[in-house]
Short mmCIF file of C-alpha atoms in Angstrom, two decimals:
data_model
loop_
_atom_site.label_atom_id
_atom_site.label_comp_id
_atom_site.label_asym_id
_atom_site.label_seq_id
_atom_site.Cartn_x
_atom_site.Cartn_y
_atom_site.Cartn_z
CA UNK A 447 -5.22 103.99 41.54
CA UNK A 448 -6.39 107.03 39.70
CA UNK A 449 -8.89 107.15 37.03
CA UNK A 450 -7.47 107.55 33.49
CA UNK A 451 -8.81 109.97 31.13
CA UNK A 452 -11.90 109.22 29.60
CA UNK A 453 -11.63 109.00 26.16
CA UNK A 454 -13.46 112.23 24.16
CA UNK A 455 -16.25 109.57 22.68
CA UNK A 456 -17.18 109.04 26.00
CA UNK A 457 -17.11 112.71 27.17
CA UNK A 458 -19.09 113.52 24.62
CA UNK A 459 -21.71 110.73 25.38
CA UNK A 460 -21.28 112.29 29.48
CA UNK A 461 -22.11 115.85 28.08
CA UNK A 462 -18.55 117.17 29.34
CA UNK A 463 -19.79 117.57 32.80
CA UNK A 464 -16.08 119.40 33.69
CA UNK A 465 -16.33 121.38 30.85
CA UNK A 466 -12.87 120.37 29.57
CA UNK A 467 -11.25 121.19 26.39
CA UNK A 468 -11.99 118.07 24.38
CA UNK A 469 -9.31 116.39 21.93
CA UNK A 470 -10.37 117.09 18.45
CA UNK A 471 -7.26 114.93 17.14
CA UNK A 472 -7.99 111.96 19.35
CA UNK A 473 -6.71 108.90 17.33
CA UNK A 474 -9.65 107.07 15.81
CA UNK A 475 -9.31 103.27 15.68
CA UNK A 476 -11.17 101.07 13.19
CA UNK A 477 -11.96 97.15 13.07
CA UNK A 478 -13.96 95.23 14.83
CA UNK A 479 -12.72 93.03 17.99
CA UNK A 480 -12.40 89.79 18.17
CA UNK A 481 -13.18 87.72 20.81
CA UNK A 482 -9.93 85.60 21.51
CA UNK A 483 -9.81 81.96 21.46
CA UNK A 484 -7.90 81.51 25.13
CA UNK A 485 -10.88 82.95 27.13
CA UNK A 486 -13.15 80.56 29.49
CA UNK A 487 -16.60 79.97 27.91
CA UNK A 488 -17.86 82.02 30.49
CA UNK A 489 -16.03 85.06 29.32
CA UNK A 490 -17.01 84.26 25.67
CA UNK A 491 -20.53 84.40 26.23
CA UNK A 492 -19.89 87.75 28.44
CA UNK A 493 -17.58 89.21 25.16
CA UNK A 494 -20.81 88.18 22.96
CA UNK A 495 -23.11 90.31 25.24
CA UNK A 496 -21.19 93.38 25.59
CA UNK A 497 -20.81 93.12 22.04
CA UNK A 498 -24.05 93.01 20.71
CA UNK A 499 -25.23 95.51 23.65
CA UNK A 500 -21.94 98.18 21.86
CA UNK A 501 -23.27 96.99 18.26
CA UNK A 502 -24.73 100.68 17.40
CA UNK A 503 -22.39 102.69 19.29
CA UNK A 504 -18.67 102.72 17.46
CA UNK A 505 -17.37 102.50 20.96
CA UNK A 506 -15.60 99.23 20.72
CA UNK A 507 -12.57 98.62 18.58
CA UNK A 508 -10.01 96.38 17.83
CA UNK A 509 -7.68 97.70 20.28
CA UNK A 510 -10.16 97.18 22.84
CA UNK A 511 -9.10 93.53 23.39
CA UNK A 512 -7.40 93.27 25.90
CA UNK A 513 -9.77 95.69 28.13
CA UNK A 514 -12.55 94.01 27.31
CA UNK A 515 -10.37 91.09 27.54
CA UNK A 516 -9.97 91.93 31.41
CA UNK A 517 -13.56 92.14 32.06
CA UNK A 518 -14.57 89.30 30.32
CA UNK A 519 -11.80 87.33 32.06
CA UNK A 520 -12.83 88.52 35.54
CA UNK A 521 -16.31 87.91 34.75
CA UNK A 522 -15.82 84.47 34.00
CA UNK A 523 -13.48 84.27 36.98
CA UNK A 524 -16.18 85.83 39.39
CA UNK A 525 -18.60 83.31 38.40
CA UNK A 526 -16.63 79.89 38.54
CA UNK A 527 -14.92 81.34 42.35
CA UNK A 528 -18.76 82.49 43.52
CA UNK A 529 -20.20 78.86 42.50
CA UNK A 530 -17.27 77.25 44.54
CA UNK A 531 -18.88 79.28 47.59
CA UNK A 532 -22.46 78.36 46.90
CA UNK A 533 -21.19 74.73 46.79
CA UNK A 534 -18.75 74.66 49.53
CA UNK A 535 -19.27 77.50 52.06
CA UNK A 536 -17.52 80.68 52.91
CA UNK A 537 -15.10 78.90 55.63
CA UNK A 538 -13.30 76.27 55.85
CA UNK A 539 -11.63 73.94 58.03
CA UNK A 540 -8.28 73.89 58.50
CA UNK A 541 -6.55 70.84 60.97
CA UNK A 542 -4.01 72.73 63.62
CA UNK A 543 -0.63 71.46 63.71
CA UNK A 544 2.15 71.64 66.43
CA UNK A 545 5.22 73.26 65.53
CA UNK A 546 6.76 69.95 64.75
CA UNK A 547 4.34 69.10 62.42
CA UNK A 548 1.98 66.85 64.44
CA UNK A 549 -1.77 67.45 64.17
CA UNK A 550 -3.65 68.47 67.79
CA UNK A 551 -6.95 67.16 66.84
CA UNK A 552 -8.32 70.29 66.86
CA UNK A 553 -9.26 73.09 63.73
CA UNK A 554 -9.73 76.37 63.24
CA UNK A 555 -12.32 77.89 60.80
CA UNK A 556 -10.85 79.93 58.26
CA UNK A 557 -12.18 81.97 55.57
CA UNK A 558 -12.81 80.09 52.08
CA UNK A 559 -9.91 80.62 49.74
CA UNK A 560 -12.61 81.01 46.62
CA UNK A 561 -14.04 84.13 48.52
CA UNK A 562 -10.73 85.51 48.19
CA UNK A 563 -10.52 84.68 44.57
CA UNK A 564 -13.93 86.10 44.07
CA UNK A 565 -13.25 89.44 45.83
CA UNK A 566 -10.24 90.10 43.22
CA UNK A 567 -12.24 88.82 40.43
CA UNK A 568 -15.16 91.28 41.40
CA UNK A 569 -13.12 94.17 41.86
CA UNK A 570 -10.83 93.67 38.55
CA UNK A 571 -14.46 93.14 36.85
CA UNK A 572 -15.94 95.94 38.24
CA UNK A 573 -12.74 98.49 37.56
CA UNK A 574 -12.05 97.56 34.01
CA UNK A 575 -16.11 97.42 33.64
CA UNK A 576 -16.35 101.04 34.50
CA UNK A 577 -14.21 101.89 31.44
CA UNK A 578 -17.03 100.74 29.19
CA UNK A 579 -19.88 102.24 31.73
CA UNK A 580 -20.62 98.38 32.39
CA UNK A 581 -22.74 99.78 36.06
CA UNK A 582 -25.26 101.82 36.81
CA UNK A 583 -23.31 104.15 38.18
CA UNK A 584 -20.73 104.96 35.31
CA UNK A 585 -23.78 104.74 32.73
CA UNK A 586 -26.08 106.98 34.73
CA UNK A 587 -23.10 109.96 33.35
CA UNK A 588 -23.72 108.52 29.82
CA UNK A 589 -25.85 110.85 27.66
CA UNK A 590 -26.17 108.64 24.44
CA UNK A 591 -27.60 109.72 21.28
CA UNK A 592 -31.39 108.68 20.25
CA UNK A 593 -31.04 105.14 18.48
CA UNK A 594 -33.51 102.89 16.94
CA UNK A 595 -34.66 100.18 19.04
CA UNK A 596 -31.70 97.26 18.97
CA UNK A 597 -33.32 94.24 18.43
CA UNK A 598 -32.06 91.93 21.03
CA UNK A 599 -30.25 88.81 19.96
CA UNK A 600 -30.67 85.49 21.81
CA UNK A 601 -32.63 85.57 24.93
CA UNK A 602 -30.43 82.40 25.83
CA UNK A 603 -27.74 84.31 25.57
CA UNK A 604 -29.07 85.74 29.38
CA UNK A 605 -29.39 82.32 30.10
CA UNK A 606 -26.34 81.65 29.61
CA UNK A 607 -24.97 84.26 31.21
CA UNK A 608 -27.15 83.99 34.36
CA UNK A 609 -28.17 80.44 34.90
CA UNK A 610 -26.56 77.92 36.24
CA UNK A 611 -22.87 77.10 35.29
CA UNK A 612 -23.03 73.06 35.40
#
């Protein structure tokens, strides 16, 4: 899939490494998001972090739901799928049956469906994440203006975040 256009905020905050004709009449959106009421607890604490971390930069809007949204979501999803396979194993077994339905005694080790789950959930995570420069990588191109020192929230909220899930 290719990469959609960055938005101008954030070519600005790259330095406009392509040297591209920026769009002076980019809409500009205004309210705040909200964090909607449907997402796992997980992704709720996530939404809170990326939040507070955006705070000082204007870069998150109310149309940004649904992106932020995805992450969030996938974040969450990553988590729960990744604790199934610290708990359970990356393989399973799985009884062999006879074409006519009988079991042979025997089974064949198959890959954990939650690994599956978490390899989608990682890479939905990690592409919508990208779109906010949520890695390394797609921050390192970031040049952000000088800021005052944010003051950092909860330290639980890392916790949270971080820790354990039960």
């Amino acid at each position: 899939m290719p990469n959609p256009k960055k938005p101008t905020a954030l070519a600005v905050l790259h330095g406009n490494p392509g040297k591209r004709k920026l769009n002076a009449k980019e809409p500009k959106f205004l309210g705040k998001p909200v964090c909607p009421d449907w997402l796992h607890p997980i992704a709720k604490r996530m939404w809170k972090k990326i939040e507070s971390e955006f705070a000082h930069t204007g870069l998150l809007t109310a149309v940004d739901v649904a992106a932020l949204s995805a992450f969030c979501q996938s974040y969450a999803r990553w988590r729960l799928a990744e604790e199934i396979v610290q708990r359970e194993g990356q393989t399973i077994e799985e009884p062999i049956v006879t074409g006519q339905g009988n079991l042979t005694g025997r089974v064949k080790i198959k890959r954990h469906p939650a690994t599956l789950c978490a390899k989608d959930a990682q890479a939905a995570m990690m592409s919508a994440g990208a779109r906010f420069g949520l890695d390394p990588s797609s921050r390192s191109r970031i040049v952000a203006p000088d800021l005052p020192d944010a003051e950092t929230e909860d330290d639980d909220i890392d916790a949270d975040l971080f820790g354990p899930i039960n």
